[in-house]
PDB file of C-alpha atoms in Angstrom:
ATOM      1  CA  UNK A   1    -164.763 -89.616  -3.989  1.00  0.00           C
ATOM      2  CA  UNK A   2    -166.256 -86.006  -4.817  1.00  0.00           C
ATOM      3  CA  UNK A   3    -163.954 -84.670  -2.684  1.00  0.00           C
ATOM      4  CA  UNK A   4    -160.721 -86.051  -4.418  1.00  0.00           C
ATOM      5  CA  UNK A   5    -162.305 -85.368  -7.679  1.00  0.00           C
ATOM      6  CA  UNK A   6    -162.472 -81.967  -7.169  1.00  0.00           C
ATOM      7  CA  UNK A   7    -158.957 -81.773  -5.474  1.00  0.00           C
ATOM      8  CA  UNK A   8    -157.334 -83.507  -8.144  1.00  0.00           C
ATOM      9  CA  UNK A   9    -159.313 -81.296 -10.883  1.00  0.00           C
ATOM     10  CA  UNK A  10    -158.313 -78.188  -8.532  1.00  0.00           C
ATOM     11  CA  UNK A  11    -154.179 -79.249  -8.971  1.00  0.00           C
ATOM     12  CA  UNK A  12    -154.685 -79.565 -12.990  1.00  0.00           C
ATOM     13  CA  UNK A  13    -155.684 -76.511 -12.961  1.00  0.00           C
ATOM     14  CA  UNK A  14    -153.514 -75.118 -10.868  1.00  0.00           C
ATOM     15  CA  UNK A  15    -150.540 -76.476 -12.803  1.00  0.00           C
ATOM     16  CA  UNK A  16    -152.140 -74.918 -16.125  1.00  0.00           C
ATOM     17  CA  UNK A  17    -152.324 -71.658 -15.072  1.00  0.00           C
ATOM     18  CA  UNK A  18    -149.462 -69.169 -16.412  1.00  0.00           C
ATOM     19  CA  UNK A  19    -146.630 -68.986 -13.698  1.00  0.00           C
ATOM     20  CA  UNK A  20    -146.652 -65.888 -11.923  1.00  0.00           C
ATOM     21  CA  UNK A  21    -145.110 -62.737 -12.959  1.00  0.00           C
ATOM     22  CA  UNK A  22    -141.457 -62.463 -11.408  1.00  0.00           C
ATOM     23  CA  UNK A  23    -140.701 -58.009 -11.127  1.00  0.00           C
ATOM     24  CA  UNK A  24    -137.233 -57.406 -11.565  1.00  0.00           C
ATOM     25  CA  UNK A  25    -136.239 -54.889  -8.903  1.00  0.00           C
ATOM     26  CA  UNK A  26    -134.668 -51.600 -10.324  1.00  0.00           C
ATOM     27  CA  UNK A  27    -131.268 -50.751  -9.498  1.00  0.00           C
ATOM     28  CA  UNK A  28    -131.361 -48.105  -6.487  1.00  0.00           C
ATOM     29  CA  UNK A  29    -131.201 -44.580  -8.050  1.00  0.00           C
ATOM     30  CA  UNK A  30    -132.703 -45.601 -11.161  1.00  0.00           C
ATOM     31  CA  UNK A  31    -135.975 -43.290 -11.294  1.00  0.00           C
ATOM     32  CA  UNK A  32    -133.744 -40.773 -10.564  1.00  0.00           C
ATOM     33  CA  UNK A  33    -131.407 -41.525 -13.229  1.00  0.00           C
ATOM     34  CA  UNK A  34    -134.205 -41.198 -15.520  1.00  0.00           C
ATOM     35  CA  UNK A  35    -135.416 -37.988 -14.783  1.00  0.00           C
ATOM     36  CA  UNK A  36    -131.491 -36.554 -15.983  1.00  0.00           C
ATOM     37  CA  UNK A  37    -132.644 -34.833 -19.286  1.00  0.00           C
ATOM     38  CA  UNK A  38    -130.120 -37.072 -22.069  1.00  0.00           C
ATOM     39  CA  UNK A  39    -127.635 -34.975 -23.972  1.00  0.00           C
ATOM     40  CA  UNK A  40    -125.881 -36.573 -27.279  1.00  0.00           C
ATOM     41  CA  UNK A  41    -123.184 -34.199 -28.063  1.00  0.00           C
ATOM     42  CA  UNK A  42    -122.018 -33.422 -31.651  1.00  0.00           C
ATOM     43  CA  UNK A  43    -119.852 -36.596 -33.203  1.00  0.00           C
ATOM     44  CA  UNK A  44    -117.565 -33.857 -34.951  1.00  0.00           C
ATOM     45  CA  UNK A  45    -117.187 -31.936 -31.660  1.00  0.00           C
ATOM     46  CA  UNK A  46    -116.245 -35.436 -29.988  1.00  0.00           C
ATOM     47  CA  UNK A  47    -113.366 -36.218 -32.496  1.00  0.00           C
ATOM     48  CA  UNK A  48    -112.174 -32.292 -32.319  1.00  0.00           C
ATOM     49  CA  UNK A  49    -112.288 -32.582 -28.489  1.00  0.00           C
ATOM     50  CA  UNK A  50    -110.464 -35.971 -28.571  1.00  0.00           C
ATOM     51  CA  UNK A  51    -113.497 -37.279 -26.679  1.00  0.00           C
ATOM     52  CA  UNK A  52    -113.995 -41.432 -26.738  1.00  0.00           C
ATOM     53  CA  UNK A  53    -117.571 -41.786 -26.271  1.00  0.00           C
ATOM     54  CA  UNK A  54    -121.032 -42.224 -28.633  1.00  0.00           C
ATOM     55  CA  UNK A  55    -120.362 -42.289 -32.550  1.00  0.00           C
ATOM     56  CA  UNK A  56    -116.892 -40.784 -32.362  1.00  0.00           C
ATOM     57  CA  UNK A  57    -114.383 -41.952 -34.528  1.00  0.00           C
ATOM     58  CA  UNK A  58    -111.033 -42.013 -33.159  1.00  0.00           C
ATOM     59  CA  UNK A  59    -108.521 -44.657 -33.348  1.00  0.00           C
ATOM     60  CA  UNK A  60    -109.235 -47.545 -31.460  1.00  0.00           C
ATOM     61  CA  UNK A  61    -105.841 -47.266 -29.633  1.00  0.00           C
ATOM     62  CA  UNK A  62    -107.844 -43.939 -27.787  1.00  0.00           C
ATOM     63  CA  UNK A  63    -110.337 -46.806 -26.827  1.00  0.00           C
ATOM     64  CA  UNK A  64    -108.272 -49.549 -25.665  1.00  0.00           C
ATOM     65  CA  UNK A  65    -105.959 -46.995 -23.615  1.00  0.00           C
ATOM     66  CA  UNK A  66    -108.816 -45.645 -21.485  1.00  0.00           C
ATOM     67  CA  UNK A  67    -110.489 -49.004 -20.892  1.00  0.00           C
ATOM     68  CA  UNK A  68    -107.104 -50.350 -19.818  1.00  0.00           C
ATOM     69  CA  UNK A  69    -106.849 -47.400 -17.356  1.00  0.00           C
ATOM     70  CA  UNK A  70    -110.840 -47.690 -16.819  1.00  0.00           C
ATOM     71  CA  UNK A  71    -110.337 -52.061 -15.615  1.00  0.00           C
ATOM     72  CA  UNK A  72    -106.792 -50.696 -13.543  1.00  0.00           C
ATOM     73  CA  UNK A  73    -108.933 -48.245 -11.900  1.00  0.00           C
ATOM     74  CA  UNK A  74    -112.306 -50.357 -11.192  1.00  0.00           C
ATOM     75  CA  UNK A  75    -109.982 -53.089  -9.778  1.00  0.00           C
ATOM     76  CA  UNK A  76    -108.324 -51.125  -7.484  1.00  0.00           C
ATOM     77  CA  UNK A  77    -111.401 -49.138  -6.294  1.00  0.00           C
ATOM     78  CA  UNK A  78    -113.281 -51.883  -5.390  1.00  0.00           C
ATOM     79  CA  UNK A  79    -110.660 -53.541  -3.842  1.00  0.00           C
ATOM     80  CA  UNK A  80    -110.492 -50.514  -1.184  1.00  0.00           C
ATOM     81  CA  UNK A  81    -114.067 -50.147  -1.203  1.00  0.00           C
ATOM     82  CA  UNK A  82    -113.919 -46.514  -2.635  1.00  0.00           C
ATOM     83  CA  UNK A  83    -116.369 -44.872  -4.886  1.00  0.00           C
ATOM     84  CA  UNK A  84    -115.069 -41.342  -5.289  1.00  0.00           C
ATOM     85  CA  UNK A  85    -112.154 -40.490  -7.734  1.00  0.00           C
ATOM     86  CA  UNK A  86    -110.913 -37.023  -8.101  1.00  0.00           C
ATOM     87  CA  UNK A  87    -108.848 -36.383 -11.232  1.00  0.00           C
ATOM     88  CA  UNK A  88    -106.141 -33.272 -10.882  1.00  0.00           C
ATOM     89  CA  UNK A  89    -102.772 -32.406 -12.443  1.00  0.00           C
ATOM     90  CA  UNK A  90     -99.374 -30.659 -11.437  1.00  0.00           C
ATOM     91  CA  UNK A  91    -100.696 -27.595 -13.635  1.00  0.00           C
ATOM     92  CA  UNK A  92    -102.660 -26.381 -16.113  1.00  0.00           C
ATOM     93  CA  UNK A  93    -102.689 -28.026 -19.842  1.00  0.00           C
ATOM     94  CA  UNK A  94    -102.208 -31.418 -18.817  1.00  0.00           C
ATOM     95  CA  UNK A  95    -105.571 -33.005 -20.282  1.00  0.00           C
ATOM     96  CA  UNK A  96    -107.111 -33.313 -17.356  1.00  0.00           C
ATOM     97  CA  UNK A  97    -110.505 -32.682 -18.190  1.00  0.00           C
ATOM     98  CA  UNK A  98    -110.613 -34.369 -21.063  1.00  0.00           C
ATOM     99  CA  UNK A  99    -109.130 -37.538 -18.956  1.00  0.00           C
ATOM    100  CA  UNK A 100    -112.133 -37.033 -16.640  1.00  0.00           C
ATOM    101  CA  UNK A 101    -114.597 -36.949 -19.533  1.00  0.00           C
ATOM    102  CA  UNK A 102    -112.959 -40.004 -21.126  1.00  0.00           C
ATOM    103  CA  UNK A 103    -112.916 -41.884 -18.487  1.00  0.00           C
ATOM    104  CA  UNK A 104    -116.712 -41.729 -17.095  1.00  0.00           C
ATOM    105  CA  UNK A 105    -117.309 -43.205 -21.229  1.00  0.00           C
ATOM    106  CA  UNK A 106    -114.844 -45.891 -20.946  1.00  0.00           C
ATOM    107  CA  UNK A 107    -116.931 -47.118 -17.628  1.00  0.00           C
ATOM    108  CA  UNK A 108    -120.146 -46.551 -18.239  1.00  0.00           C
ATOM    109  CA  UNK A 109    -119.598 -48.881 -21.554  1.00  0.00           C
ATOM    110  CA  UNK A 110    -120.136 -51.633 -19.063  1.00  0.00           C
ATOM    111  CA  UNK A 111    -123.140 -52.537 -18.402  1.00  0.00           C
ATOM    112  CA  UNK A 112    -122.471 -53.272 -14.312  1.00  0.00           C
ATOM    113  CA  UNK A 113    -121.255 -49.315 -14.182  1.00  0.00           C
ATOM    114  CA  UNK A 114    -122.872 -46.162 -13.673  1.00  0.00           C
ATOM    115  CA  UNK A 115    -120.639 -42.313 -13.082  1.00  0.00           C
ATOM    116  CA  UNK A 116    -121.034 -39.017 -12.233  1.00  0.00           C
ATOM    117  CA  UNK A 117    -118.644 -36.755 -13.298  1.00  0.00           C
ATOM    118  CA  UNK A 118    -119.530 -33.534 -11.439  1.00  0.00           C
ATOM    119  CA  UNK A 119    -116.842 -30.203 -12.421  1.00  0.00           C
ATOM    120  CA  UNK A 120    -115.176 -28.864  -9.005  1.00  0.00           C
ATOM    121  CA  UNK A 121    -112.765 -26.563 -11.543  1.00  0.00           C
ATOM    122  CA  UNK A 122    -114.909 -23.898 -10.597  1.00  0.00           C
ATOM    123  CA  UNK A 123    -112.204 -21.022 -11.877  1.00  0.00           C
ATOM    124  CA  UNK A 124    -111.864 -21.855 -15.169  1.00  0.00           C
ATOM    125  CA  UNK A 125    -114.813 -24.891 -16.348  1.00  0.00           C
ATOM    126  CA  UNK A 126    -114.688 -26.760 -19.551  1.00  0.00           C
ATOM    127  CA  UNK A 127    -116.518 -29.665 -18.962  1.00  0.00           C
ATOM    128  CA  UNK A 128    -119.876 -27.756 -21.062  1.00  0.00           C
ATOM    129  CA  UNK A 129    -117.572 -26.763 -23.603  1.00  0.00           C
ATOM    130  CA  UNK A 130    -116.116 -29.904 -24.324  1.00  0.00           C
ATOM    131  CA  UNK A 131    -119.426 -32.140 -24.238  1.00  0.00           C
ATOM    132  CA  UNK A 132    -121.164 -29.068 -26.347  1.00  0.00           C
ATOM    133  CA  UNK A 133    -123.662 -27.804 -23.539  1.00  0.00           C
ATOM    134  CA  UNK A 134    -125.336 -24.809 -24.780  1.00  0.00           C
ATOM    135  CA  UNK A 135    -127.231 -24.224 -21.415  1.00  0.00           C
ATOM    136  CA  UNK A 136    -125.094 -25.188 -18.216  1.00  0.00           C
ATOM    137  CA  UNK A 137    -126.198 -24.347 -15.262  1.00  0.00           C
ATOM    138  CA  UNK A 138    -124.754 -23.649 -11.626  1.00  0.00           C
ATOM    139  CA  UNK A 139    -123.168 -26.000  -9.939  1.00  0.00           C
ATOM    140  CA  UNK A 140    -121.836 -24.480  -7.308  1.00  0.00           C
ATOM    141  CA  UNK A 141    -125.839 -24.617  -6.556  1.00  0.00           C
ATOM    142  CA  UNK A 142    -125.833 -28.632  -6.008  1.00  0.00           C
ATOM    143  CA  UNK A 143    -122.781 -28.367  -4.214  1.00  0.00           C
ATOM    144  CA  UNK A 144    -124.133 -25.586  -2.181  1.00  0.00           C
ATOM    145  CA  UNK A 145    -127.111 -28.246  -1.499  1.00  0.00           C
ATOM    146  CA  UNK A 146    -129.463 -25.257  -2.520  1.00  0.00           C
ATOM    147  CA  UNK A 147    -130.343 -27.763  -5.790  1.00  0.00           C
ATOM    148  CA  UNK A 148    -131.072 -31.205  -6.442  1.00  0.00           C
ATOM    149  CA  UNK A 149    -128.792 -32.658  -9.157  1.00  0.00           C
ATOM    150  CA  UNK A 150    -131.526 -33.219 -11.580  1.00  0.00           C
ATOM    151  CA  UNK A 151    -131.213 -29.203 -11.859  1.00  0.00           C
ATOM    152  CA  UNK A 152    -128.053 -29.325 -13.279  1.00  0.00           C
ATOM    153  CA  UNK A 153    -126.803 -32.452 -14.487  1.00  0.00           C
ATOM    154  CA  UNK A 154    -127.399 -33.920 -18.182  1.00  0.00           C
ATOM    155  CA  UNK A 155    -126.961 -37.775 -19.101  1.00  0.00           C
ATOM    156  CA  UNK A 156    -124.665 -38.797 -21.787  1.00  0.00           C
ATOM    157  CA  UNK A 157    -125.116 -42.328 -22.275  1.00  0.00           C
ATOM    158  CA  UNK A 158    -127.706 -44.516 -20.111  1.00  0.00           C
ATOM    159  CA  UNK A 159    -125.385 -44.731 -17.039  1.00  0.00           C
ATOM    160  CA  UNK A 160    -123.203 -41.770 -17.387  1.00  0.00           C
ATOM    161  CA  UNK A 161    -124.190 -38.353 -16.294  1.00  0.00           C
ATOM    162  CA  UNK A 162    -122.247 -34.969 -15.969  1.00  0.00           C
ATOM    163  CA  UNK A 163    -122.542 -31.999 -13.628  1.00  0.00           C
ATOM    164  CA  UNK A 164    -121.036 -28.628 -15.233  1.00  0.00           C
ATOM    165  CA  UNK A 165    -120.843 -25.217 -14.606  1.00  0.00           C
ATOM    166  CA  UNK A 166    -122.302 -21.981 -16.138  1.00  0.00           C
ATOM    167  CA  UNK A 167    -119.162 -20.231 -15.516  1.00  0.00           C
ATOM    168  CA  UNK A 168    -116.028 -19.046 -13.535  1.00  0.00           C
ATOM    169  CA  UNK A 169    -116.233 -18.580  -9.827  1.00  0.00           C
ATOM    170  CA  UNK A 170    -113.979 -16.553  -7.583  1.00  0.00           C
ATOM    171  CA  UNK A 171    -112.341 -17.774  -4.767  1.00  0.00           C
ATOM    172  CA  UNK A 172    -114.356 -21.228  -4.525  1.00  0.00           C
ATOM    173  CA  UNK A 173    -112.545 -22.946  -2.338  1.00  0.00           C
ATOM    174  CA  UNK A 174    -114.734 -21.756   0.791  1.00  0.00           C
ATOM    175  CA  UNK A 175    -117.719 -23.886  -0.715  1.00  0.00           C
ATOM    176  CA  UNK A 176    -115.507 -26.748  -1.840  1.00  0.00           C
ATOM    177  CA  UNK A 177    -114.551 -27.519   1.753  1.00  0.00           C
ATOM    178  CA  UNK A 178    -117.867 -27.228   3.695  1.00  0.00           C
ATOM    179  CA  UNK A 179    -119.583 -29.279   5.438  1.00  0.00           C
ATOM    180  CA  UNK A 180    -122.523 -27.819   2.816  1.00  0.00           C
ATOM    181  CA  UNK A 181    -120.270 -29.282   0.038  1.00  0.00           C
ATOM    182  CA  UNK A 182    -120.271 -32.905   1.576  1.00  0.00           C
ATOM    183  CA  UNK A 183    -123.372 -33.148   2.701  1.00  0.00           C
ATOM    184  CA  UNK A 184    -124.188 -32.124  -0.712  1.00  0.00           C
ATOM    185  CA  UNK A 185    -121.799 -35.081  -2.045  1.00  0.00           C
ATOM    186  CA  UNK A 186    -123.106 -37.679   0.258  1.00  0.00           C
ATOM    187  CA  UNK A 187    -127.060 -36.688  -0.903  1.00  0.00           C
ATOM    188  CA  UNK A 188    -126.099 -37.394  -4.470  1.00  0.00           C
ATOM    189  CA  UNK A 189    -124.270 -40.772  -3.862  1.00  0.00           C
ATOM    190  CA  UNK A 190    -127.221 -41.783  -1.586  1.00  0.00           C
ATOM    191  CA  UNK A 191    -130.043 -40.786  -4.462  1.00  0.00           C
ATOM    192  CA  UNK A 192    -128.324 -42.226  -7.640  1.00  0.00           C
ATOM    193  CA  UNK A 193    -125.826 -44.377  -6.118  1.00  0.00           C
ATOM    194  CA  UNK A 194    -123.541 -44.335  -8.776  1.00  0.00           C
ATOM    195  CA  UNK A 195    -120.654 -46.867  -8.942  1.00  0.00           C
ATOM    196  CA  UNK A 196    -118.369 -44.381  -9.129  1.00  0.00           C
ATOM    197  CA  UNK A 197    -118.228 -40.475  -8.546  1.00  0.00           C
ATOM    198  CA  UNK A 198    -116.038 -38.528 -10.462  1.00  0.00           C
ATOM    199  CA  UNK A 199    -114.394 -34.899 -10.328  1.00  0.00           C
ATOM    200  CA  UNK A 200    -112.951 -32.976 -12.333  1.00  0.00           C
ATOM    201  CA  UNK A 201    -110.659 -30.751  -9.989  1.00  0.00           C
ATOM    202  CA  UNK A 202    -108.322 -27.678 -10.132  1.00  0.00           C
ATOM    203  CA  UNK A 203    -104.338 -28.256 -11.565  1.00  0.00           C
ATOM    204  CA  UNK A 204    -102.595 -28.428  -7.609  1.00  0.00           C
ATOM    205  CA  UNK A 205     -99.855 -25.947  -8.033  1.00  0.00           C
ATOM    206  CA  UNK A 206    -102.652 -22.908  -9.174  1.00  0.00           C
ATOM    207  CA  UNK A 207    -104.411 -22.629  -6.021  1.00  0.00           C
ATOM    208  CA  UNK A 208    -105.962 -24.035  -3.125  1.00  0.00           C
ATOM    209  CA  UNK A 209    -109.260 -25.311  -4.351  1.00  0.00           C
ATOM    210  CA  UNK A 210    -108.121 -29.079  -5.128  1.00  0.00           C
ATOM    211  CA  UNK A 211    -106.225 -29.407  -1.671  1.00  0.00           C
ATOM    212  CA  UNK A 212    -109.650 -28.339  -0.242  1.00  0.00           C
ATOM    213  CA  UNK A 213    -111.454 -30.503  -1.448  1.00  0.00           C
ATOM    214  CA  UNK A 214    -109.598 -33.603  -0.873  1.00  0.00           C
ATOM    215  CA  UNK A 215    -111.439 -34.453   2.346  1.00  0.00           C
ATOM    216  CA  UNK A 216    -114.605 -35.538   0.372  1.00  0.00           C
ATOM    217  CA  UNK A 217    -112.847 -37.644  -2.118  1.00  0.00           C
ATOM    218  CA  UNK A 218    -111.220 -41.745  -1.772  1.00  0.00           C
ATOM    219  CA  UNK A 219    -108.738 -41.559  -4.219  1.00  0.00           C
ATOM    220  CA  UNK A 220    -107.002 -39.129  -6.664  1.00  0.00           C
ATOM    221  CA  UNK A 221    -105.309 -39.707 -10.185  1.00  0.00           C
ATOM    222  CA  UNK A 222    -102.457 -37.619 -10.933  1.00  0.00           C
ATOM    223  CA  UNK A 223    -102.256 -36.555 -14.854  1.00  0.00           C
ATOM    224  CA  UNK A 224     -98.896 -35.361 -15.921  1.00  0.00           C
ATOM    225  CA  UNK A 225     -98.072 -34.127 -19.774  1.00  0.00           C
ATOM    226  CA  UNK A 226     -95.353 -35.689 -21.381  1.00  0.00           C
ATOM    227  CA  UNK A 227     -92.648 -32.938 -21.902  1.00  0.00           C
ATOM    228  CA  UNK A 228     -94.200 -30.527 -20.183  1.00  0.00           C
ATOM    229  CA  UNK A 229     -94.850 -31.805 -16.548  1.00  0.00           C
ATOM    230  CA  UNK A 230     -91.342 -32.343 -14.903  1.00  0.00           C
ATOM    231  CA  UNK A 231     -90.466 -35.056 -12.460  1.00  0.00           C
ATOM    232  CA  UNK A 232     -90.289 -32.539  -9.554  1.00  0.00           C
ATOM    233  CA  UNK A 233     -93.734 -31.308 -10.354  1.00  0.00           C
ATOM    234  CA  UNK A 234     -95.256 -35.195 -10.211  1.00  0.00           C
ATOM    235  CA  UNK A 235     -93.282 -35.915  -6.935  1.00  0.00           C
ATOM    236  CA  UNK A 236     -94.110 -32.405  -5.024  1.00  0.00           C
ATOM    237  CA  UNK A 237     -97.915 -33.186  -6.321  1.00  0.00           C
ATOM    238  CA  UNK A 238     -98.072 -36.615  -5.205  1.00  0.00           C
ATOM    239  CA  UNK A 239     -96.811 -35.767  -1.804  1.00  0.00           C
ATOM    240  CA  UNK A 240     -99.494 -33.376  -1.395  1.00  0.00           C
ATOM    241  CA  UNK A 241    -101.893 -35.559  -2.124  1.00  0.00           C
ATOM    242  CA  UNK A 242    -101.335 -38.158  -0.074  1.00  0.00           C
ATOM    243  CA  UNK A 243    -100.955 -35.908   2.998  1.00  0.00           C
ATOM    244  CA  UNK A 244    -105.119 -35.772   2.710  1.00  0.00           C
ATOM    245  CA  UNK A 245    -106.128 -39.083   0.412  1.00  0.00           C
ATOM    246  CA  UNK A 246    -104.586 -41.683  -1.415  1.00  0.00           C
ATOM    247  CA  UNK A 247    -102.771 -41.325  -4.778  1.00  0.00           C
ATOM    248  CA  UNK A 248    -104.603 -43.787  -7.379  1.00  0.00           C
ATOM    249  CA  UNK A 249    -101.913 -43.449 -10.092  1.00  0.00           C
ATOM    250  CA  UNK A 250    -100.435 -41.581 -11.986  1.00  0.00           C
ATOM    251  CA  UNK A 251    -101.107 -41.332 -15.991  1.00  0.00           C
ATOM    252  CA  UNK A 252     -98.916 -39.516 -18.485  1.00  0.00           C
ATOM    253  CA  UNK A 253    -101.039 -37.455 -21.245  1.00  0.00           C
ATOM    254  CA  UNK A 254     -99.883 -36.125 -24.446  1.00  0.00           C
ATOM    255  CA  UNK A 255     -97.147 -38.719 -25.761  1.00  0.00           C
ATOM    256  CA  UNK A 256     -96.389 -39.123 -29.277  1.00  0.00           C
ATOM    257  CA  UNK A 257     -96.262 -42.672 -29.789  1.00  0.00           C
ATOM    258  CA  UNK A 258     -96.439 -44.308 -33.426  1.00  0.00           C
ATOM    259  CA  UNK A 259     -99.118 -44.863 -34.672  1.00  0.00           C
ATOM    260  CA  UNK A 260     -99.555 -48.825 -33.958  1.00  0.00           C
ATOM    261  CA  UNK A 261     -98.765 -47.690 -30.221  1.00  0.00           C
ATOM    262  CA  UNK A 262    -101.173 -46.206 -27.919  1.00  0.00           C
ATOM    263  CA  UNK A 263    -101.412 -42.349 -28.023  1.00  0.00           C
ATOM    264  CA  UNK A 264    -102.149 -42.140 -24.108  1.00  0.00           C
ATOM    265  CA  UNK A 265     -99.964 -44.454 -21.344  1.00  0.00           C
ATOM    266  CA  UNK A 266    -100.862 -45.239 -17.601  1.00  0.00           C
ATOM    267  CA  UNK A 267     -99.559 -46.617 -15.101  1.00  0.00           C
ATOM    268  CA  UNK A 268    -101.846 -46.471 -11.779  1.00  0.00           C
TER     269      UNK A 268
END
């Protein structure tokens, strides 16, 4: 009788005792994410650089145009099982960068998405300028794989981090088709495993740089100015492209809807 007293007595207080403590298991990368020193660029600088992230103020047609490009591209992405996403143009003054930029906010303002937007316009880099970086560093020093990441990259928001460089380089398309340069690439995406990868790469038609670096990359979108970028430009650029990866889409920049309209189209 003892014996099932103390059993019985032994199950009470088993049963009264506070449940056990259930850890949630980090996403992969996520120490690593938190060692990127944060960055909040300036809200004016934002609106001035027609930037759609943190407290900026532009119309909420800028928003809703990137996150219908942003769901177009995630759908399409994961249905290929791709992560990396280069972002080019036919030439120079087509938006590009700010596409790039615009795009890493629009994903990383859902919660299930992390990017890394890392610059590969190593001639002429604006990606510091635009975001208000007073200190960028080198790059070209992560892609080298002579430095980690956390050396050079800043975090905008929680999930979204960007890679920029300190300057103009000459003749960088050596480095951006090495074997240093993907091993470099793969390192990254196995440390912070980011949903998505992002560059920002050269216009196609100024030199070699983008078609060099193709080979590390799943997928590229095309972005073409409205009346500036001609049809022949957008075909001879999309051939190109898919003779090394597949074209994503294509998205026209620049067009001067009304104002109820959308002030940026797509059409991936």
């Amino acid at each position: 009788m003892e014996r099932i007293q103390a059993a019985i007595a032994k199950a009470r207080a088993s049963r009264n005792a506070s449940p056990p403590v259930i850890s949630r298991r980090q996403p992969a990368g996520a120490a690593f994410w938190e060692a990127l020193p944060r960055h909040t660029p300036d809200r004016a600088l934002m609106e001035r650089m027609r930037l759609c992230g943190g407290e900026s103020k532009l119309k909420t047609g800028d928003f809703a145009a990137f996150d219908v490009l942003r769901t177009r591209v995630l759908k399409l992405m994961r249905a290929n099982g791709w992560k990396r996403l280069a972002i080019t143009s036919p030439t120079a003054g087509c938006g590009k960068s700010t596409t790039a930029l615009n795009l890493g906010f629009s994903m990383t303002r859902r919660e299930d998405v992390s990017a890394i937007l890392i610059e590969a316009d190593l001639r002429r880099p604006s990606l510091a300028s635009k975001i208000g970086l007073k200190q960028p560093q080198d790059v070209c020093a992560v892609l080298r794989g002579d430095a980690d990441l956390s050396a050079n990259a800043c975090r905008l928001n929680d999930r979204f981090a960007v890679a920029s460089s300190d300057g103009p380089r000459q003749n960088p398309s050596d480095l951006l088709q090495s074997p240093r340069c993907a091993e470099a690439l793969d390192r990254i995406e196995k440390t912070y495993a980011p949903t998505l990868m992002l560059f920002d790469t050269p216009p196609l038609q100024v030199a070699d740089d983008t078609i060099s670096f193709l080979q590390h990359v799943d997928c590229v979108i095309l972005v073409a100015a409205a009346e500036h970028t001609t049809i022949k430009e957008i075909d001879a650029s999309e051939r190109e492209i898919a003779s090394y990866t597949n074209v994503l889409g294509v998205v026209l920049n620049k067009c001067n809807y009304p104002e109820e309209e959308y002030g940026y189209n797509d059409y991936p």
